[in-house]
Tab-separated table of C-alpha atoms and ligand atoms in Angstrom:
chain	number	residue	atom	x	y	z
A	21	UNK	CA	4.155	-5.076	-12.768
A	22	UNK	CA	7.140	-6.217	-11.181
A	23	UNK	CA	7.886	-9.497	-9.174
A	24	UNK	CA	7.753	-8.738	-5.048
A	25	UNK	CA	11.296	-10.033	-3.459
A	26	UNK	CA	11.474	-9.578	0.672
A	27	UNK	CA	15.207	-9.421	2.452
A	28	UNK	CA	14.987	-9.513	6.120
A	29	UNK	CA	17.027	-7.204	7.185
A	30	UNK	CA	19.719	-7.268	11.284
A	31	UNK	CA	20.448	-4.234	12.439
A	32	UNK	CA	20.880	-2.918	15.950
A	33	UNK	CA	20.874	1.463	16.908
A	34	UNK	CA	24.908	1.057	15.548
A	35	UNK	CA	23.619	-0.120	12.142
A	36	UNK	CA	22.949	-3.204	9.793
A	37	UNK	CA	24.554	-6.570	10.610
A	38	UNK	CA	27.255	-8.073	8.480
A	39	UNK	CA	24.884	-11.139	7.692
A	40	UNK	CA	22.259	-8.440	6.138
A	41	UNK	CA	25.287	-5.954	3.670
A	42	UNK	CA	24.025	-7.281	0.983
A	43	UNK	CA	20.213	-6.547	1.649
A	44	UNK	CA	21.149	-2.703	1.428
A	45	UNK	CA	23.521	-3.912	-1.884
A	46	UNK	CA	20.127	-5.384	-2.872
A	47	UNK	CA	17.869	-2.609	-1.965
A	48	UNK	CA	20.501	0.322	-3.675
A	49	UNK	CA	21.443	-1.484	-7.054
A	50	UNK	CA	17.880	-1.215	-7.920
A	51	UNK	CA	17.256	2.390	-6.438
A	52	UNK	CA	20.299	3.749	-8.800
A	53	UNK	CA	18.034	1.600	-11.452
A	54	UNK	CA	14.918	3.600	-11.605
A	55	UNK	CA	13.018	0.375	-9.525
A	56	UNK	CA	10.883	1.182	-5.743
A	57	UNK	CA	12.041	-0.462	-2.576
A	58	UNK	CA	10.152	-0.577	0.314
A	59	UNK	CA	12.247	1.350	3.488
A	60	UNK	CA	11.886	0.837	7.277
A	61	UNK	CA	11.914	4.662	9.174
A	62	UNK	CA	11.238	5.002	12.845
A	63	UNK	CA	7.812	5.821	11.654
A	64	UNK	CA	6.339	3.655	9.445
A	65	UNK	CA	7.283	1.984	5.969
A	66	UNK	CA	8.058	3.906	3.099
A	67	UNK	CA	8.105	3.407	-1.012
A	68	UNK	CA	11.910	4.849	-1.799
A	69	UNK	CA	12.903	5.905	-5.487
A	70	UNK	CA	15.428	8.102	-7.352
A	71	UNK	CA	14.689	11.404	-6.418
A	72	UNK	CA	16.031	12.467	-9.070
A	73	UNK	CA	14.809	10.681	-11.596
A	74	UNK	CA	11.504	11.742	-12.863
A	75	UNK	CA	10.550	7.947	-14.117
A	76	UNK	CA	10.939	6.140	-11.052
A	77	UNK	CA	8.781	8.989	-9.114
A	78	UNK	CA	5.752	8.449	-11.061
A	79	UNK	CA	6.099	4.640	-10.481
A	80	UNK	CA	5.818	5.626	-6.629
A	81	UNK	CA	3.264	7.615	-7.909
A	82	UNK	CA	2.043	4.494	-9.941
A	83	UNK	CA	2.233	2.272	-7.396
A	84	UNK	CA	0.184	3.861	-4.661
A	85	UNK	CA	-2.502	4.793	-7.255
A	86	UNK	CA	-1.575	8.674	-5.394
A	87	UNK	CA	-3.080	11.959	-7.142
A	88	UNK	CA	-0.244	13.837	-8.588
A	89	UNK	CA	-1.036	16.438	-6.554
A	90	UNK	CA	0.069	15.170	-3.216
A	91	UNK	CA	4.013	15.959	-3.135
A	92	UNK	CA	6.153	13.346	-1.303
A	93	UNK	CA	9.095	13.737	1.081
A	94	UNK	CA	12.875	13.272	0.320
A	95	UNK	CA	14.191	11.762	2.503
A	96	UNK	CA	18.050	12.972	3.012
A	97	UNK	CA	21.067	11.521	5.052
A	98	UNK	CA	22.280	14.603	6.419
A	99	UNK	CA	22.053	18.724	6.648
A	100	UNK	CA	24.945	18.918	4.265
A	101	UNK	CA	22.188	17.227	1.852
A	102	UNK	CA	19.321	18.685	2.356
A	103	UNK	CA	21.707	21.993	2.301
A	104	UNK	CA	22.263	20.678	-1.569
A	105	UNK	CA	18.319	20.747	-2.436
A	106	UNK	CA	17.094	23.459	-1.117
A	107	UNK	CA	17.527	27.550	-2.590
A	108	UNK	CA	17.511	28.656	0.981
A	109	UNK	CA	18.254	27.036	3.953
A	110	UNK	CA	16.931	29.014	7.178
A	111	UNK	CA	18.106	30.100	10.800
A	112	UNK	CA	14.317	27.874	11.627
A	113	UNK	CA	15.760	24.924	9.836
A	114	UNK	CA	19.548	24.848	11.377
A	115	UNK	CA	17.949	24.434	15.054
A	116	UNK	CA	15.269	22.458	14.591
A	117	UNK	CA	17.811	19.915	12.660
A	118	UNK	CA	19.792	20.244	15.138
A	119	UNK	CA	17.595	19.548	17.291
A	120	UNK	CA	15.757	16.977	16.075
A	121	UNK	CA	16.958	15.080	12.937
A	122	UNK	CA	18.072	12.505	12.666
A	123	UNK	CA	14.166	11.812	13.293
A	124	UNK	CA	11.082	11.693	12.655
A	125	UNK	CA	10.561	15.181	12.010
A	126	UNK	CA	9.861	16.782	7.997
A	127	UNK	CA	11.012	20.358	6.951
A	128	UNK	CA	9.676	21.988	4.017
A	129	UNK	CA	11.100	24.967	2.564
A	130	UNK	CA	12.033	26.809	-1.056
A	131	UNK	CA	13.177	23.999	-3.631
A	132	UNK	CA	16.469	24.635	-5.663
A	133	UNK	CA	14.387	25.325	-9.538
A	134	UNK	CA	15.872	22.471	-11.619
A	135	UNK	CA	17.617	19.480	-9.850
A	136	UNK	CA	14.102	17.490	-8.073
A	137	UNK	CA	11.597	16.471	-10.848
A	138	UNK	CA	8.323	18.750	-10.255
A	139	UNK	CA	6.215	15.561	-9.628
A	140	UNK	CA	8.053	15.015	-6.888
A	141	UNK	CA	6.705	18.384	-5.101
A	142	UNK	CA	3.336	18.599	-7.374
A	143	UNK	CA	4.529	20.975	-9.319
A	144	UNK	CA	5.618	23.624	-5.803
A	145	UNK	CA	8.163	25.614	-4.945
A	146	UNK	CA	8.244	24.088	-2.123
A	147	UNK	CA	10.384	20.254	-0.738
A	148	UNK	CA	10.364	18.623	1.946
A	149	UNK	CA	13.232	17.238	3.537
A	150	UNK	CA	13.724	14.835	6.620
A	151	UNK	CA	16.862	12.487	7.499
A	152	UNK	CA	15.647	9.733	9.062
A	153	UNK	CA	17.038	7.652	11.803
A	154	UNK	CA	16.269	4.291	11.069
A	155	UNK	CA	19.438	2.381	11.250
A	156	UNK	CA	17.965	0.456	8.327
A	157	UNK	CA	16.613	3.896	6.301
A	158	UNK	CA	20.520	5.580	6.782
A	159	UNK	CA	22.747	2.967	5.346
A	160	UNK	CA	20.515	2.769	2.576
A	161	UNK	CA	21.147	6.670	2.388
A	162	UNK	CA	25.499	6.101	2.784
A	163	UNK	CA	25.172	3.282	0.387
A	164	UNK	CA	23.726	5.547	-2.503
A	165	UNK	CA	24.927	8.758	-4.086
A	166	UNK	CA	20.788	10.641	-4.603
A	167	UNK	CA	18.028	11.657	-2.610
A	168	UNK	CA	14.970	9.055	-2.232
A	169	UNK	CA	11.707	10.148	-2.583
A	170	UNK	CA	9.733	8.023	-0.379
A	171	UNK	CA	5.875	7.606	0.824
A	172	UNK	CA	4.348	5.906	3.456
A	173	UNK	CA	4.438	2.442	2.138
A	174	UNK	CA	0.312	2.170	1.544
A	175	UNK	CA	-1.787	2.458	-1.433
A	176	UNK	CA	-3.097	5.130	-1.412
A	177	UNK	CA	-5.534	6.643	1.074
A	178	UNK	CA	-4.826	2.979	3.189
A	179	UNK	CA	-3.560	3.398	6.707
A	180	UNK	CA	-0.208	3.864	6.687
A	181	UNK	CA	2.182	0.159	7.311
A	182	UNK	CA	4.565	-0.387	10.837
A	183	UNK	CA	5.400	-4.063	9.395
A	184	UNK	CA	6.834	-5.786	5.889
A	185	UNK	CA	3.488	-7.616	6.485
A	186	UNK	CA	1.461	-4.115	6.399
A	187	UNK	CA	3.946	-3.359	3.212
A	188	UNK	CA	3.343	-7.153	1.758
A	189	UNK	CA	-0.607	-7.102	1.795
A	190	UNK	CA	-0.914	-3.456	0.459
A	191	UNK	CA	2.088	-3.317	-2.590
A	192	UNK	CA	3.292	-6.358	-3.945
A	193	UNK	CA	3.532	-6.845	-7.106
A	194	UNK	CA	3.935	-3.120	-7.626
A	195	UNK	CA	7.254	-2.408	-5.521
A	196	UNK	CA	10.693	-4.552	-6.236
A	197	UNK	CA	11.768	-5.435	-2.861
A	198	UNK	CA	10.952	-4.885	0.145
A	199	UNK	CA	13.774	-4.073	3.377
A	200	UNK	CA	12.028	-6.448	6.474
A	201	UNK	CA	13.872	-4.636	9.562
A	202	UNK	CA	10.601	-6.110	11.848
A	203	UNK	CA	7.825	-3.655	13.469
A	204	UNK	CA	8.989	0.622	13.551
A	205	UNK	CA	9.253	2.948	16.344
A	206	UNK	CA	7.301	5.747	16.893
A	207	UNK	CA	4.277	4.362	14.620
A	208	UNK	CA	3.309	7.023	12.851
A	209	UNK	CA	4.244	9.381	10.484
A	210	UNK	CA	6.879	12.326	11.067
A	211	UNK	CA	5.678	15.904	12.068
A	212	UNK	CA	5.625	18.485	8.897
A	213	UNK	CA	6.107	22.029	9.511
A	214	UNK	CA	6.808	24.796	7.043
A	215	UNK	CA	9.573	27.039	7.291
A	216	UNK	CA	9.020	28.384	3.508
A	217	UNK	CA	6.772	31.373	5.254
A	218	UNK	CA	6.175	31.825	9.000
A	219	UNK	CA	6.731	28.411	10.564
A	220	UNK	CA	4.018	26.246	10.929
A	221	UNK	CA	2.637	22.819	11.535
A	222	UNK	CA	1.178	21.437	8.252
A	223	UNK	CA	0.904	17.178	11.161
A	224	UNK	CA	1.442	16.967	13.585
A	225	UNK	CA	3.619	13.949	14.804
A	226	UNK	CA	6.413	12.485	17.130
A	227	UNK	CA	7.551	15.650	17.585
A	228	UNK	CA	5.107	18.043	19.411
A	229	UNK	CA	4.628	21.816	18.439
A	230	UNK	CA	5.187	22.350	22.345
A	231	UNK	CA	9.066	20.502	21.733
A	232	UNK	CA	9.080	22.932	17.869
A	233	UNK	CA	7.918	26.203	19.824
A	234	UNK	CA	11.050	25.699	22.573
A	235	UNK	CA	13.293	25.453	19.609
A	236	UNK	CA	12.476	27.995	17.330
A	237	UNK	CA	9.369	30.099	18.991
A	238	UNK	CA	5.859	30.232	18.587
A	239	UNK	CA	4.571	28.223	15.268
A	240	UNK	CA	1.444	29.679	13.098
A	241	UNK	CA	-2.202	29.084	13.220
A	242	UNK	CA	-3.035	26.286	14.514
A	243	UNK	CA	-2.828	22.296	11.448
A	244	UNK	CA	-6.465	22.439	11.921
A	245	UNK	CA	-7.173	25.478	10.813
A	246	UNK	CA	-9.293	25.376	7.810
A	247	UNK	CA	-6.604	26.838	5.167
A	248	UNK	CA	-4.373	24.294	5.901
A	249	UNK	CA	-5.385	21.431	2.975
A	250	UNK	CA	-4.031	24.621	0.426
A	251	UNK	CA	-0.335	24.504	1.480
A	252	UNK	CA	-0.772	20.585	2.424
A	253	UNK	CA	-2.897	18.797	0.097
A	254	UNK	CA	-1.841	15.700	1.527
A	255	UNK	CA	-3.254	16.627	4.463
A	256	UNK	CA	-7.066	16.387	3.232
A	257	UNK	CA	-9.474	13.688	4.335
A	258	UNK	CA	-9.542	10.585	3.409
A	259	UNK	CA	-6.348	9.848	4.513
A	260	UNK	CA	-4.939	7.942	7.790
A	261	UNK	CA	-8.011	5.857	8.597
A	262	UNK	CA	-8.724	2.065	8.136
A	263	UNK	CA	-11.004	0.042	5.934
A	264	UNK	CA	-14.270	-0.077	8.840
A	265	UNK	CA	-15.483	2.853	9.335
A	266	UNK	CA	-13.980	4.582	13.246
A	267	UNK	CA	-15.806	6.177	16.264
A	268	UNK	CA	-13.906	8.315	19.091
A	269	UNK	CA	-15.361	7.410	22.071
A	270	UNK	CA	-15.818	9.499	24.950
A	271	UNK	CA	-17.792	7.092	27.768
A	272	UNK	CA	-16.930	3.218	26.145
A	273	UNK	CA	-20.159	2.106	28.382
A	274	UNK	CA	-21.821	3.803	25.927
A	275	UNK	CA	-20.895	0.414	24.012
A	276	UNK	CA	-23.223	-1.949	25.783
A	277	UNK	CA	-26.449	-0.388	23.998
A	278	UNK	CA	-27.614	-2.538	21.830
A	279	UNK	CA	-27.342	-0.421	18.989
A	280	UNK	CA	-23.276	0.215	19.761
A	281	UNK	CA	-22.561	-3.745	20.820
A	282	UNK	CA	-23.540	-5.449	17.388
A	283	UNK	CA	-21.612	-8.093	15.618
A	284	UNK	CA	-18.185	-6.821	13.983
A	285	UNK	CA	-17.176	-4.959	16.097
A	286	UNK	CA	-13.769	-4.243	17.661
A	287	UNK	CA	-12.771	-1.463	20.402
A	288	UNK	CA	-9.647	0.011	20.875
A	289	UNK	CA	-8.841	0.442	24.622
A	290	UNK	CA	-6.483	0.901	26.947
A	291	UNK	CA	-4.430	-1.437	29.317
A	292	UNK	CA	-7.125	-1.764	32.228
A	293	UNK	CA	-9.780	-0.522	31.725
A	294	UNK	CA	-12.709	-3.141	32.094
A	295	UNK	CA	-13.464	-5.887	29.023
A	296	UNK	CA	-17.013	-6.234	27.685
A	297	UNK	CA	-18.187	-9.306	27.151
A	298	UNK	CA	-18.836	-10.386	23.582
A	299	UNK	CA	-16.743	-6.974	22.225
A	300	UNK	CA	-13.781	-7.955	20.443
A	301	UNK	CA	-11.023	-5.129	22.184
A	302	UNK	CA	-7.967	-4.780	21.089
A	303	UNK	CA	-5.983	-3.292	24.851
A	304	UNK	CA	-3.133	-0.623	23.940
A	305	UNK	CA	-0.964	1.021	26.279
A	306	UNK	CA	-1.480	4.109	28.075
A	307	UNK	CA	1.793	5.461	27.474
A	308	UNK	CA	1.718	7.869	24.892
A	309	UNK	CA	4.662	6.610	22.639
A	310	UNK	CA	4.387	3.439	23.304
A	311	UNK	CA	0.513	3.665	22.419
A	312	UNK	CA	1.741	5.646	19.372
A	313	UNK	CA	4.087	2.397	18.653
A	314	UNK	CA	1.089	0.179	18.085
A	315	UNK	CA	-2.338	2.530	17.232
A	316	UNK	CA	-1.399	1.278	12.901
A	317	UNK	CA	-1.716	-2.374	13.990
A	318	UNK	CA	-3.827	-2.459	15.602
A	319	UNK	CA	-5.940	-0.417	13.142
A	320	UNK	CA	-5.052	-2.809	10.869
A	321	UNK	CA	-5.980	-5.474	12.980
A	322	UNK	CA	-9.225	-4.793	13.678
A	323	UNK	CA	-9.467	-4.785	9.316
A	324	UNK	CA	-8.059	-8.073	9.296
A	325	UNK	CA	-10.849	-9.320	12.362
A	326	UNK	CA	-12.958	-7.965	9.421
A	327	UNK	CA	-14.215	-4.984	11.673
A	328	UNK	CA	-17.360	-3.368	10.147
A	329	UNK	CA	-17.182	-0.329	13.205
A	330	UNK	CA	-13.913	-0.049	15.055
A	331	UNK	CA	-14.303	2.439	18.203
A	332	UNK	CA	-11.603	4.373	19.997
A	333	UNK	CA	-11.028	5.528	23.929
A	334	UNK	CA	-10.619	9.009	23.551
A	335	UNK	CA	-6.883	9.724	24.635
A	336	UNK	CA	-5.907	12.381	26.609
A	337	UNK	CA	-5.771	16.217	26.369
A	338	UNK	CA	-1.308	16.822	26.228
A	339	UNK	CA	1.333	17.711	24.082
A	340	UNK	CA	2.704	13.979	23.669
A	341	UNK	CA	-0.936	13.093	22.387
A	342	UNK	CA	-0.616	15.310	19.532
A	343	UNK	CA	0.007	12.964	16.816
A	344	UNK	CA	-2.529	10.594	17.927
A	345	UNK	CA	-5.170	12.667	18.096
A	346	UNK	CA	-4.707	14.153	15.051
A	347	UNK	CA	-5.231	10.707	13.150
A	348	UNK	CA	-7.868	9.892	14.749
A	349	UNK	CA	-10.063	12.740	13.566
A	350	UNK	CA	-8.843	12.240	10.028
A	351	UNK	CA	-10.225	8.344	10.338
A	352	UNK	CA	-13.164	10.142	11.766
A	353	UNK	CA	-13.600	12.591	10.090
A	354	UNK	CA	-13.611	10.479	6.965
A	355	UNK	CA	-16.961	8.557	7.722
B	21	LIG	O1	6.971	9.348	8.537
B	21	LIG	C1	6.642	9.907	6.950
B	21	LIG	O2	6.829	11.298	6.792
B	21	LIG	C2	7.203	8.661	5.990
B	21	LIG	C3	8.273	8.116	6.487
B	21	LIG	C4	8.809	7.251	5.066
B	21	LIG	O3	9.561	8.936	5.804
B	21	LIG	N1	6.030	9.334	5.196
B	21	LIG	C5	5.049	9.109	5.081
B	21	LIG	O4	4.918	10.093	3.428
B	21	LIG	O5	3.652	10.218	5.463
B	21	LIG	P1	3.315	10.937	2.916
B	21	LIG	O6	3.933	10.805	1.199
B	21	LIG	O7	2.839	9.746	3.307
B	21	LIG	O8	2.985	12.322	3.369
B	21	LIG	C6	3.675	12.690	3.307
B	21	LIG	C7	2.976	13.997	4.268
B	21	LIG	C8	1.975	14.337	2.953
B	21	LIG	O9	1.101	15.454	3.807
B	21	LIG	C9	1.899	15.666	2.016
B	21	LIG	O10	1.454	16.560	0.924
B	21	LIG	C10	3.496	16.237	2.455
B	21	LIG	O11	3.861	15.442	3.809
B	21	LIG	N2	4.381	17.692	2.122
B	21	LIG	C11	5.324	16.739	1.419
B	21	LIG	N3	5.934	17.571	0.194
B	21	LIG	C12	5.401	19.188	0.902
B	21	LIG	C13	5.825	20.205	0.000
B	21	LIG	N4	6.622	20.466	-0.549
B	21	LIG	N5	4.322	20.987	0.929
B	21	LIG	C14	3.935	21.010	1.521
B	21	LIG	N6	3.277	19.716	2.376
B	21	LIG	C15	3.759	18.496	1.948
B	22	LIG	MG1	1.592	8.631	3.708
């Protein structure tokens, strides 16, 4: 078991501050040697390892307790590095990456045989790729000459981390280094779109299906259809959930009922909702991207508060709320 160190990294939109370059060099050295580093991305923190080293990839699965059937996203520094890993780069891939990379969109394409270990892709013939836009992740990817396999930096089945503290609590002793760049900006995991066949969303996220359709035309089916889990095994139930049971609430007034208003209930409400005496409440912004940014931190906080039941006011309809609605329904589904 490694001893975990944590290094703070200062950055601006232009890149990593001079005083923090040593942290990047340290991370690059660990990754080159096959070790694991938790890195900030604009979505959630990732547990990164050398994507072309079988041993490093095995360590990722081990550290997370992740089942081997669930493939990893490969993080690259640019389109050209991505193209070197796939068998077939489609016109849709060009359009979508021009529109959304670097950024919170993961594309799935047929993989080039013999380069990326089968462990990364869980034995499958496709690979998931993304260029993160976080200045720290980008600078690290530019400091090394190999791609990084990086699932979210949490133990399997737990909530994704949006701060270095979340990572520390979940993976201390299982990762060599955590780069702490403060809370992440997007707050939920990237949108995953499968381009290996007729384009379709495997996991909704910060980039909405409407935004994708505006670039490449209509998508196949709907991410909530039943056969989706066959193609994106990580989308099986038991993901994206806090420890406590979670319920999405249509009518906050129903909390007043005695069976709901019991000890240990934490209510995640919208700013401006009337607070209820004796109900621990976390208020989140009504603006969709701000809500998204704070949601996981609120769920982590509810768990820390010892919640026995988390109630979440139902978010509105509409494309801006797609990712949030997806994660809440998965968290609820588990119960
Ligand atoms: O925002 C994100 O995507 C974060 C940051 C760290 O980049 N990463 C992340 O990774 O959420 P993870 O491993 O927690 O989720 C990856 C998702 C899983 O649902 C997995 O099944 C799916 O992507 N996936 C990976 N490779 C795939 C493939 N070849 N085909 C279909 N789905 C794939
Ligand atoms: Mg995950």
